[in-house]
Tab-separated table of C-alpha atoms in Angstrom:
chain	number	residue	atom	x	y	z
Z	156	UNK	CA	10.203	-2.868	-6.500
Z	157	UNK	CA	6.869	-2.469	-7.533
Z	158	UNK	CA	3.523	-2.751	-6.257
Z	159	UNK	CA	-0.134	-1.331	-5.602
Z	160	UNK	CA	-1.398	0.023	-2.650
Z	161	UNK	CA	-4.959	-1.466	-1.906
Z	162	UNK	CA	-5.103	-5.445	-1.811
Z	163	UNK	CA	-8.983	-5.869	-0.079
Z	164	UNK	CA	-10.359	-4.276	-3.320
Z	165	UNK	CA	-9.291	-4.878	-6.904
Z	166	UNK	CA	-10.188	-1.808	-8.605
Z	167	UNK	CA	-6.827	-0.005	-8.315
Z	168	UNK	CA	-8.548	3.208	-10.417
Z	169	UNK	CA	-8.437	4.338	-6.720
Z	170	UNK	CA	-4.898	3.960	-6.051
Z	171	UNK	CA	-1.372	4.730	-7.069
Z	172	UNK	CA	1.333	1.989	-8.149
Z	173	UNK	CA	4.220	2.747	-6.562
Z	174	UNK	CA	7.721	2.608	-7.556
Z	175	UNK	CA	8.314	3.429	-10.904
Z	176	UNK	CA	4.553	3.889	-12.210
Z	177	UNK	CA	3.314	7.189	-14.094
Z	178	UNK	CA	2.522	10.101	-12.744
Z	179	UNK	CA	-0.304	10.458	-10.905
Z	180	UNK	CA	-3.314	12.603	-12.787
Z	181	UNK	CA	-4.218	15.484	-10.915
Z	182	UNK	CA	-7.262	16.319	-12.517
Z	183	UNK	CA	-9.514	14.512	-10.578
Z	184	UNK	CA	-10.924	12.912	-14.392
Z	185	UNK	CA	-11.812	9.481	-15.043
Z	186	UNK	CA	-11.964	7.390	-18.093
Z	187	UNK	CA	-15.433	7.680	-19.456
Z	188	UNK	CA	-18.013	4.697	-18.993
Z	189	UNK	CA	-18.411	2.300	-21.723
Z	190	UNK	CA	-22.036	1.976	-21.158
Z	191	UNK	CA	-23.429	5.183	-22.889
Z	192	UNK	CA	-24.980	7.977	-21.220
Z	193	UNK	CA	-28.575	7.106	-22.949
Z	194	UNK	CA	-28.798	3.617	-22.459
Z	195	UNK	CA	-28.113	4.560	-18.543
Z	196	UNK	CA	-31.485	3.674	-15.801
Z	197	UNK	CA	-29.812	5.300	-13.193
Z	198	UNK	CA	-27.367	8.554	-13.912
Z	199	UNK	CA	-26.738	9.607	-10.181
Z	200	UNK	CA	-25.790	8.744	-6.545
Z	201	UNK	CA	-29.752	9.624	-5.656
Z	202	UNK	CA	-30.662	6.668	-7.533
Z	203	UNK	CA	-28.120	4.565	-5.554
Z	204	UNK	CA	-29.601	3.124	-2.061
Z	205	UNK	CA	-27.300	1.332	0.838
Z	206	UNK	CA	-28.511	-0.810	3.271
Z	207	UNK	CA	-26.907	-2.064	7.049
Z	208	UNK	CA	-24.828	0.671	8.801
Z	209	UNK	CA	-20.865	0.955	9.182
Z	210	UNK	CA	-19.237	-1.946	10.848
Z	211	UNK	CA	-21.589	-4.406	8.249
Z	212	UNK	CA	-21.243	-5.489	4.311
Z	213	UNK	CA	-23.776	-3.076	2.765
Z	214	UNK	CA	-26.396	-4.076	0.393
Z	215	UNK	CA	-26.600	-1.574	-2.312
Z	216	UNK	CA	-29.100	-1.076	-4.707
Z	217	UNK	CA	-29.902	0.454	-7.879
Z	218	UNK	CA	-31.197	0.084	-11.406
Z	219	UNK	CA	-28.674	-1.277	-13.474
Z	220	UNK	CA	-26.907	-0.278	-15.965
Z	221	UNK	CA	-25.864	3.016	-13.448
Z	222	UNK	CA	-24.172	5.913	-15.213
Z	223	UNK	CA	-22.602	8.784	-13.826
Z	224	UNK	CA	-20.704	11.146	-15.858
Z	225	UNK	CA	-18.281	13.006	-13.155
Z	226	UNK	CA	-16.935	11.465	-9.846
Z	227	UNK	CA	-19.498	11.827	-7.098
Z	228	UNK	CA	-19.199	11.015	-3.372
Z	229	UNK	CA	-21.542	11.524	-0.349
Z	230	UNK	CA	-21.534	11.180	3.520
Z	231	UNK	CA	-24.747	8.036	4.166
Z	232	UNK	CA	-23.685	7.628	8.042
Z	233	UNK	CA	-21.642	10.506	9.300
Z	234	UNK	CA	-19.276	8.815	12.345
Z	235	UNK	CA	-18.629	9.881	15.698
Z	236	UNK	CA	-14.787	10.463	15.879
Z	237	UNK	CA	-12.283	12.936	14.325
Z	238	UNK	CA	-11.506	14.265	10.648
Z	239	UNK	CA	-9.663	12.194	8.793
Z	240	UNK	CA	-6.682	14.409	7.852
Z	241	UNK	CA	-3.872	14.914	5.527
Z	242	UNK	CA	-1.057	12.252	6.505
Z	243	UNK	CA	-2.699	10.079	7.992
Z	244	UNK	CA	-2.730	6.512	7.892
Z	245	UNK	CA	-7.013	5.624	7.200
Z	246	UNK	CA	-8.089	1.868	7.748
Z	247	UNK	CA	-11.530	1.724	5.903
Z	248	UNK	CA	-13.369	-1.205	4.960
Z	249	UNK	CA	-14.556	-1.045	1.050
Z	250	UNK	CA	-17.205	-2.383	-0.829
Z	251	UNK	CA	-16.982	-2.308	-4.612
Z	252	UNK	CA	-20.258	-2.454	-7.137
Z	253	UNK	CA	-20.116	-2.906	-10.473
Z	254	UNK	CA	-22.504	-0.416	-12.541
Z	255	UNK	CA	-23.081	-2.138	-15.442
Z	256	UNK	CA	-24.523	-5.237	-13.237
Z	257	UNK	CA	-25.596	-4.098	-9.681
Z	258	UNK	CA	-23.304	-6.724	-8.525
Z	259	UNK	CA	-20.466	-6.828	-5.931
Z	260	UNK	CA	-16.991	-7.005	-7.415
Z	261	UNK	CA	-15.506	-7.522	-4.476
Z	262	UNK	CA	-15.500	-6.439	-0.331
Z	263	UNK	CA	-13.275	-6.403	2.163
Z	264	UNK	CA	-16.251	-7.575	4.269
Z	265	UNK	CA	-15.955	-10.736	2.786
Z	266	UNK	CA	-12.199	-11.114	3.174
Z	267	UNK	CA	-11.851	-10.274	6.450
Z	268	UNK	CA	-9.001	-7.636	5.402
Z	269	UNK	CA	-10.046	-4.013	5.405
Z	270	UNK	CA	-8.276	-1.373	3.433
Z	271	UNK	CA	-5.092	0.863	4.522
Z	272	UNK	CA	-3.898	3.632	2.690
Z	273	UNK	CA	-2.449	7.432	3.554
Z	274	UNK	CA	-4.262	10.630	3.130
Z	275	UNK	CA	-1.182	11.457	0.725
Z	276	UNK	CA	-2.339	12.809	-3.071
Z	277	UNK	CA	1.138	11.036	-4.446
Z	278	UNK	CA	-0.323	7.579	-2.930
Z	279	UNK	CA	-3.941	7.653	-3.950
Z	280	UNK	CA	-5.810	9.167	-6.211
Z	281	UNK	CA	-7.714	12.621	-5.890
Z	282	UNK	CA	-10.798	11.456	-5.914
Z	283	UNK	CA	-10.185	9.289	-3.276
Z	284	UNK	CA	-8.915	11.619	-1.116
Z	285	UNK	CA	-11.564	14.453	-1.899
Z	286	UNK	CA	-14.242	12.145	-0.858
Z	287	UNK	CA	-12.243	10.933	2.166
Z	288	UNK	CA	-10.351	14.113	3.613
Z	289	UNK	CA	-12.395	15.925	6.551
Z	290	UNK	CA	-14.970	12.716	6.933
Z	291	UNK	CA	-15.392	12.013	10.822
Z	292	UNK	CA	-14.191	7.959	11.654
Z	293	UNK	CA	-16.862	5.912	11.740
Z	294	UNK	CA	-18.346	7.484	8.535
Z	295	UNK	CA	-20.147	5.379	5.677
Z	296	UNK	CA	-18.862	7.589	2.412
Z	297	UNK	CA	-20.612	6.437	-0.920
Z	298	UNK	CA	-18.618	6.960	-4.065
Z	299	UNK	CA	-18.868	6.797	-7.552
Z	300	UNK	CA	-16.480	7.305	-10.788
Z	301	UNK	CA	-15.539	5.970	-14.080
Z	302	UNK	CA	-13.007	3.360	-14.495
Z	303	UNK	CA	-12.058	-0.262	-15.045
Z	304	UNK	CA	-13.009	-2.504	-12.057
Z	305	UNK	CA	-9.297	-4.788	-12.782
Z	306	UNK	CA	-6.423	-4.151	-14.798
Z	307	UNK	CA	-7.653	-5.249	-19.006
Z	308	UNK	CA	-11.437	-4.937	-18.344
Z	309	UNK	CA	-13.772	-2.477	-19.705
Z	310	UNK	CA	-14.169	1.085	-18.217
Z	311	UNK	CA	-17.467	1.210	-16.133
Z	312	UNK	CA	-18.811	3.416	-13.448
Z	313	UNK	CA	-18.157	2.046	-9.991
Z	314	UNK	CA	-19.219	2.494	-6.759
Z	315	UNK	CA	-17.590	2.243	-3.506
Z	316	UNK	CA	-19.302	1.861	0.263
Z	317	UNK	CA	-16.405	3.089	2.015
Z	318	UNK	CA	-16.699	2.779	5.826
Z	319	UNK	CA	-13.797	4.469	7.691
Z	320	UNK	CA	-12.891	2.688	10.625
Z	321	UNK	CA	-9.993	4.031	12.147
Z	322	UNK	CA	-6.871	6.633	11.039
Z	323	UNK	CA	-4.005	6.444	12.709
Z	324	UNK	CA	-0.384	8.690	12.247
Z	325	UNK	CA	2.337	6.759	10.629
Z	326	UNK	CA	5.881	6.364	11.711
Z	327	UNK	CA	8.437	7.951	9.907
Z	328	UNK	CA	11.120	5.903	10.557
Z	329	UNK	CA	11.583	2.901	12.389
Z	330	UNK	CA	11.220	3.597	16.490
Z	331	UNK	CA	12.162	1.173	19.148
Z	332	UNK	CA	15.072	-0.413	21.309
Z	333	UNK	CA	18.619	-0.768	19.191
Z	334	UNK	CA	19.641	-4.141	19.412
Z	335	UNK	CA	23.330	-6.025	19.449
Z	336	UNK	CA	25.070	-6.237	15.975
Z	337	UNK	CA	27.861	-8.138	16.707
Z	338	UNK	CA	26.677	-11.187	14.799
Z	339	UNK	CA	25.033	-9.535	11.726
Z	340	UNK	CA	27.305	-9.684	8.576
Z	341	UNK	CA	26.871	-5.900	8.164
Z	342	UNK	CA	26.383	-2.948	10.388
Z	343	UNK	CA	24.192	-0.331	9.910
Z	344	UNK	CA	24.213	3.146	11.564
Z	345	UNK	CA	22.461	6.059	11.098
Z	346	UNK	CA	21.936	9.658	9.691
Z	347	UNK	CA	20.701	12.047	11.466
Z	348	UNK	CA	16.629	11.772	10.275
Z	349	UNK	CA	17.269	7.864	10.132
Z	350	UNK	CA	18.909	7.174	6.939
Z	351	UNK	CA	20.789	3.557	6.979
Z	352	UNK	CA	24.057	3.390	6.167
Z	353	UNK	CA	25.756	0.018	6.059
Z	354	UNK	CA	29.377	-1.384	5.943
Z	355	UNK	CA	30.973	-3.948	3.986
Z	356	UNK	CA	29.342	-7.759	4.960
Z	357	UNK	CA	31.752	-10.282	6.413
Z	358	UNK	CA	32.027	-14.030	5.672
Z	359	UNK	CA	30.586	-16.001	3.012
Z	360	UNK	CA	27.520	-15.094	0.764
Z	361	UNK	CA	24.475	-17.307	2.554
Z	362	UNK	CA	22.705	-19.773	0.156
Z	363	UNK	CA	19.358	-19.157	2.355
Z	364	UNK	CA	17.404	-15.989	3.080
Z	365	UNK	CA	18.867	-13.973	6.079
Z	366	UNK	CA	17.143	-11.714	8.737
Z	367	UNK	CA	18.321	-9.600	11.025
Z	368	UNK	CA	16.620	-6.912	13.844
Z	369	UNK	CA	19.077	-4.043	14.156
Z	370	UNK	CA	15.696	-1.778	15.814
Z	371	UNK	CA	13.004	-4.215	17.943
Z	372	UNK	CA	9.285	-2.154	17.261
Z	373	UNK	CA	6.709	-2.154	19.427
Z	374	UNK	CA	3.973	-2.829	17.704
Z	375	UNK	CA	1.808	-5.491	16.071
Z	376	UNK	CA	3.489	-8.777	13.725
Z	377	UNK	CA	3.164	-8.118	10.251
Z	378	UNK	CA	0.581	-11.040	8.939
Z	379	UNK	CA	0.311	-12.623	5.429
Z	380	UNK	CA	-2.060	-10.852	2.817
Z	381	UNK	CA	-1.423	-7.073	4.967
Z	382	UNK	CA	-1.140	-3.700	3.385
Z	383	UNK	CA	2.884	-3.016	4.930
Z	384	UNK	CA	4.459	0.313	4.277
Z	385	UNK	CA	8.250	0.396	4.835
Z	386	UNK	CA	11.429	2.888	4.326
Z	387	UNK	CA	14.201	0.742	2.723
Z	388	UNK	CA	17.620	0.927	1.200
Z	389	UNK	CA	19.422	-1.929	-1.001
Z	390	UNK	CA	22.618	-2.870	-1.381
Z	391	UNK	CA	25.063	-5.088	-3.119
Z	392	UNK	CA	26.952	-7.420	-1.406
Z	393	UNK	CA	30.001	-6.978	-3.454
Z	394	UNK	CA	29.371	-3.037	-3.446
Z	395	UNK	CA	28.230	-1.681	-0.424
Z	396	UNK	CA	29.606	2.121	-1.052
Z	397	UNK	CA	26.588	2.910	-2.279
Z	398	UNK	CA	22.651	1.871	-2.390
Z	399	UNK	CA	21.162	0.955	-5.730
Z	400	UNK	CA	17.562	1.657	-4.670
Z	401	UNK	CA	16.272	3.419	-1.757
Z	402	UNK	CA	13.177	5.787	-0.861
Z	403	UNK	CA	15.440	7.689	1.512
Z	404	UNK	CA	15.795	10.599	-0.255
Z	405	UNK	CA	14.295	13.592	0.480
Z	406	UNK	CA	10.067	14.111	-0.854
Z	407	UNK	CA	10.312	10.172	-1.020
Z	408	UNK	CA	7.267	7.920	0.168
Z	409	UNK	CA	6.983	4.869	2.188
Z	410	UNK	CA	7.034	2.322	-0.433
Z	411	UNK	CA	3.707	0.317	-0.222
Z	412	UNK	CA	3.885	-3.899	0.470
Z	413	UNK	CA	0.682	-5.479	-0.971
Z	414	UNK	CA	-0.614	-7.478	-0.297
Z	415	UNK	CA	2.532	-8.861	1.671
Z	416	UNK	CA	3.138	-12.661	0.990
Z	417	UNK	CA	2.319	-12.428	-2.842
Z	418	UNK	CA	2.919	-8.933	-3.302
Z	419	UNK	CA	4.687	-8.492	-6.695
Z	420	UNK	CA	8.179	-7.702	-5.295
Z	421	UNK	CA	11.067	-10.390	-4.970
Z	422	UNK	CA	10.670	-13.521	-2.454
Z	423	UNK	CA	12.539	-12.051	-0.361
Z	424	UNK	CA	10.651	-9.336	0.856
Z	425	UNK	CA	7.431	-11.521	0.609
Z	426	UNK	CA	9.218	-14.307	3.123
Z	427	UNK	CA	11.167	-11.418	5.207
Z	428	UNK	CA	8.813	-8.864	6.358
Z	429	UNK	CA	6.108	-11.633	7.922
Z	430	UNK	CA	6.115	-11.761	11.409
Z	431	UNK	CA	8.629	-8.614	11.977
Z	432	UNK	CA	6.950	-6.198	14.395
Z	433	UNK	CA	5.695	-2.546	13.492
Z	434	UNK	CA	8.518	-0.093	14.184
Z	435	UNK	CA	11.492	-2.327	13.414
Z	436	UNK	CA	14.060	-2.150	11.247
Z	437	UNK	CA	15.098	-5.216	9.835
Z	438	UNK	CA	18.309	-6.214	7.697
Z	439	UNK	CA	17.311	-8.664	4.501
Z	440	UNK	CA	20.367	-10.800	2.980
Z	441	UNK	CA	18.696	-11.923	-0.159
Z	442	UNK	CA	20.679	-14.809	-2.378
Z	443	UNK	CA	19.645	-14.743	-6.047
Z	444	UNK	CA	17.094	-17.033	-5.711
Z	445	UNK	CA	14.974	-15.101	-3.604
Z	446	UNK	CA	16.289	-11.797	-5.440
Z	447	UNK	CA	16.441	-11.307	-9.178
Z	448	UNK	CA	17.560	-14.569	-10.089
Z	449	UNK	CA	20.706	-15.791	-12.912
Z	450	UNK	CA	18.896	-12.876	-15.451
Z	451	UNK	CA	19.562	-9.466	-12.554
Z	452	UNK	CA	17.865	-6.558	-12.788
Z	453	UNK	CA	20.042	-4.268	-15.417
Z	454	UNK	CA	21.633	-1.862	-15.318
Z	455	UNK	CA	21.913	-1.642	-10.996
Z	456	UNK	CA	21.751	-5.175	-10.286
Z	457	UNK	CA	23.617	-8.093	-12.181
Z	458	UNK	CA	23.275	-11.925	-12.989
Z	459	UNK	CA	23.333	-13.881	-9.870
Z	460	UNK	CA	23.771	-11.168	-7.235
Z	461	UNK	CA	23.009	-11.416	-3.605
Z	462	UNK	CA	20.960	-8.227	-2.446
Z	463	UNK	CA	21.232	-6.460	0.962
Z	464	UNK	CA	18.389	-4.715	2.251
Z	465	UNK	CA	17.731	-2.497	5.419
Z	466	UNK	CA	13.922	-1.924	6.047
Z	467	UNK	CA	12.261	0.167	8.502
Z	468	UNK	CA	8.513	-1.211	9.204
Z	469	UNK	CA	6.198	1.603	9.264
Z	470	UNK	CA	2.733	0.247	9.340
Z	471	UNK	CA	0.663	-2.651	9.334
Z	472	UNK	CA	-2.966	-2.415	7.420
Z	473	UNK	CA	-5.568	-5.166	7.084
């Protein structure tokens, strides 16, 4: 599986992949601007003006090209409600300038999807969360650094309007009523901090993608194009003693879904997770064709194999 976290804003400078990408710097660095320092008409965030308050796209302002050496943030609008802390889950609408133009790249004002992510240093980056971390709710933040605004485009200083509009604690593990299993093809029960173990399926292999509730959440449907964060563990169906992937293990992360619908993970976890309620867990039978297909995934997964996945539905962003 793999994936980034933010989907309302392009510029993933600001975010961790997940699954499988490098290690995240800790240095707080970015990559240098292409424009050079001299030819800069603006070097700092005092030469950067925002218009409208929180809860509005911002019009920002400045003379272009904008420079700035080393990542700077500042509090415009300081909100009315609490911290934002370490763990938590921050919804956050963001507004992305380019500084070589003065134009928008892109805001989740515009898409009607605003930004989730976790106050977690191994999920976004640190200057993310330096800029973020102690900022009431309700706080316009503005933010600038170094990088390139999409994946194969030049390095440029940015800057983000980031407007924090709610933070929330995530779940853990999935939390709700346990439901009847008698008709699923597996079972799953559980370890003691919620692990999923599963036993061996019955019947035939399905030719269509299969869903199951073994936990029925509480809270909102998952919707097409949101930021999802799950806890999951695959299978085999013709070896179920033992997962191939999971994100059980101990110091693990939720694994990030986004955005979910055309997320870059298999069909089946794009068709799956939509309209499964916050705090489930759900069971995925996956034939090839919604999996990885005649060529596998080598060395775990083979030509043609029909996947099993249980998935416990943490959150819900956008």
């Amino acid at each position: 599986m793999r994936t980034t976290v933010l989907s309302a804003i392009a510029a993933a400078v600001l975010l961790l992949s997940a699954c499988g990408s490098s290690e995240p710097d800790d240095s707080g660095a970015s990559a240098p601007a292409s424009v050079p320092a001299q030819d800069a008409k603006s070097t700092s965030l005092d030469d950067v003006t925002v218009d409208g308050k929180p809860g509005e796209k911002p019009t920002v302002e400045f003379a272009a090209p904008l420079v700035v050496e080393s990542t700077e943030a500042k509090v415009l609008t300081e909100g009315d409600g609490d911290p934002v802390a370490a763990g938590e889950q921050v919804t956050a609408q963001m507004t992305l300038v380019s500084g070589v133009t003065g134009e928008v790249i892109e805001s989740s004002y515009d898409s009607g999807s605003p930004a989730g992510f976790p106050m977690d240093k191994s999920q976004i980056s640190e200057d993310l969360y330096t800029a973020i971390e102690g900022k009431k709710v309700g706080s316009r933040v503005l933010m600038t650094l170094n990088g390139s605004p999409q994946q194969g485009q030049p390095s440029q200083t940015l800057v983000y309007v980031i407007d924090i509009e709610k933070t929330s604690q995530p779940l853990t593990r999935a939390e709700g009523e346990k439901t009847d299993q008698s008709g699923n093809p597996v079972t799953v029960t559980w370890e003691d901090d919620g692990e999923p173990k599963i036993t061996a399926p019955t019947g035939d292999k399905p030719s269509d993608l299969q869903t199951y509730t073994t936990i029925e959440g509480t809270g909102p449907e998952v919707k097409e194009g949101q930021t999802v964060a799950v806890k999951y563990s695959g299978w085999l169906w013709d070896d179920t003693s033992q997962p191939f992937d999971s994100n059980w293990p101990e110091g693990s992360q939720p694994f990030p879904v986004s955005p979910v619908g055309q997320a870059n993970v298999i069909d089946g976890w794009n068709e799956g997770l939509v309209g499964q309620k916050v705090g489930s867990q759900i069971v995925l039978v996956i034939p090839p064709d919604k999996g990885y297909g005649a060529a596998g995934s080598p060395p775990k997964i083979p030509e043609n194999a029909t996947l099993i996945f249980v998935i416990d539905i943490l959150s819900a962003d956008g």
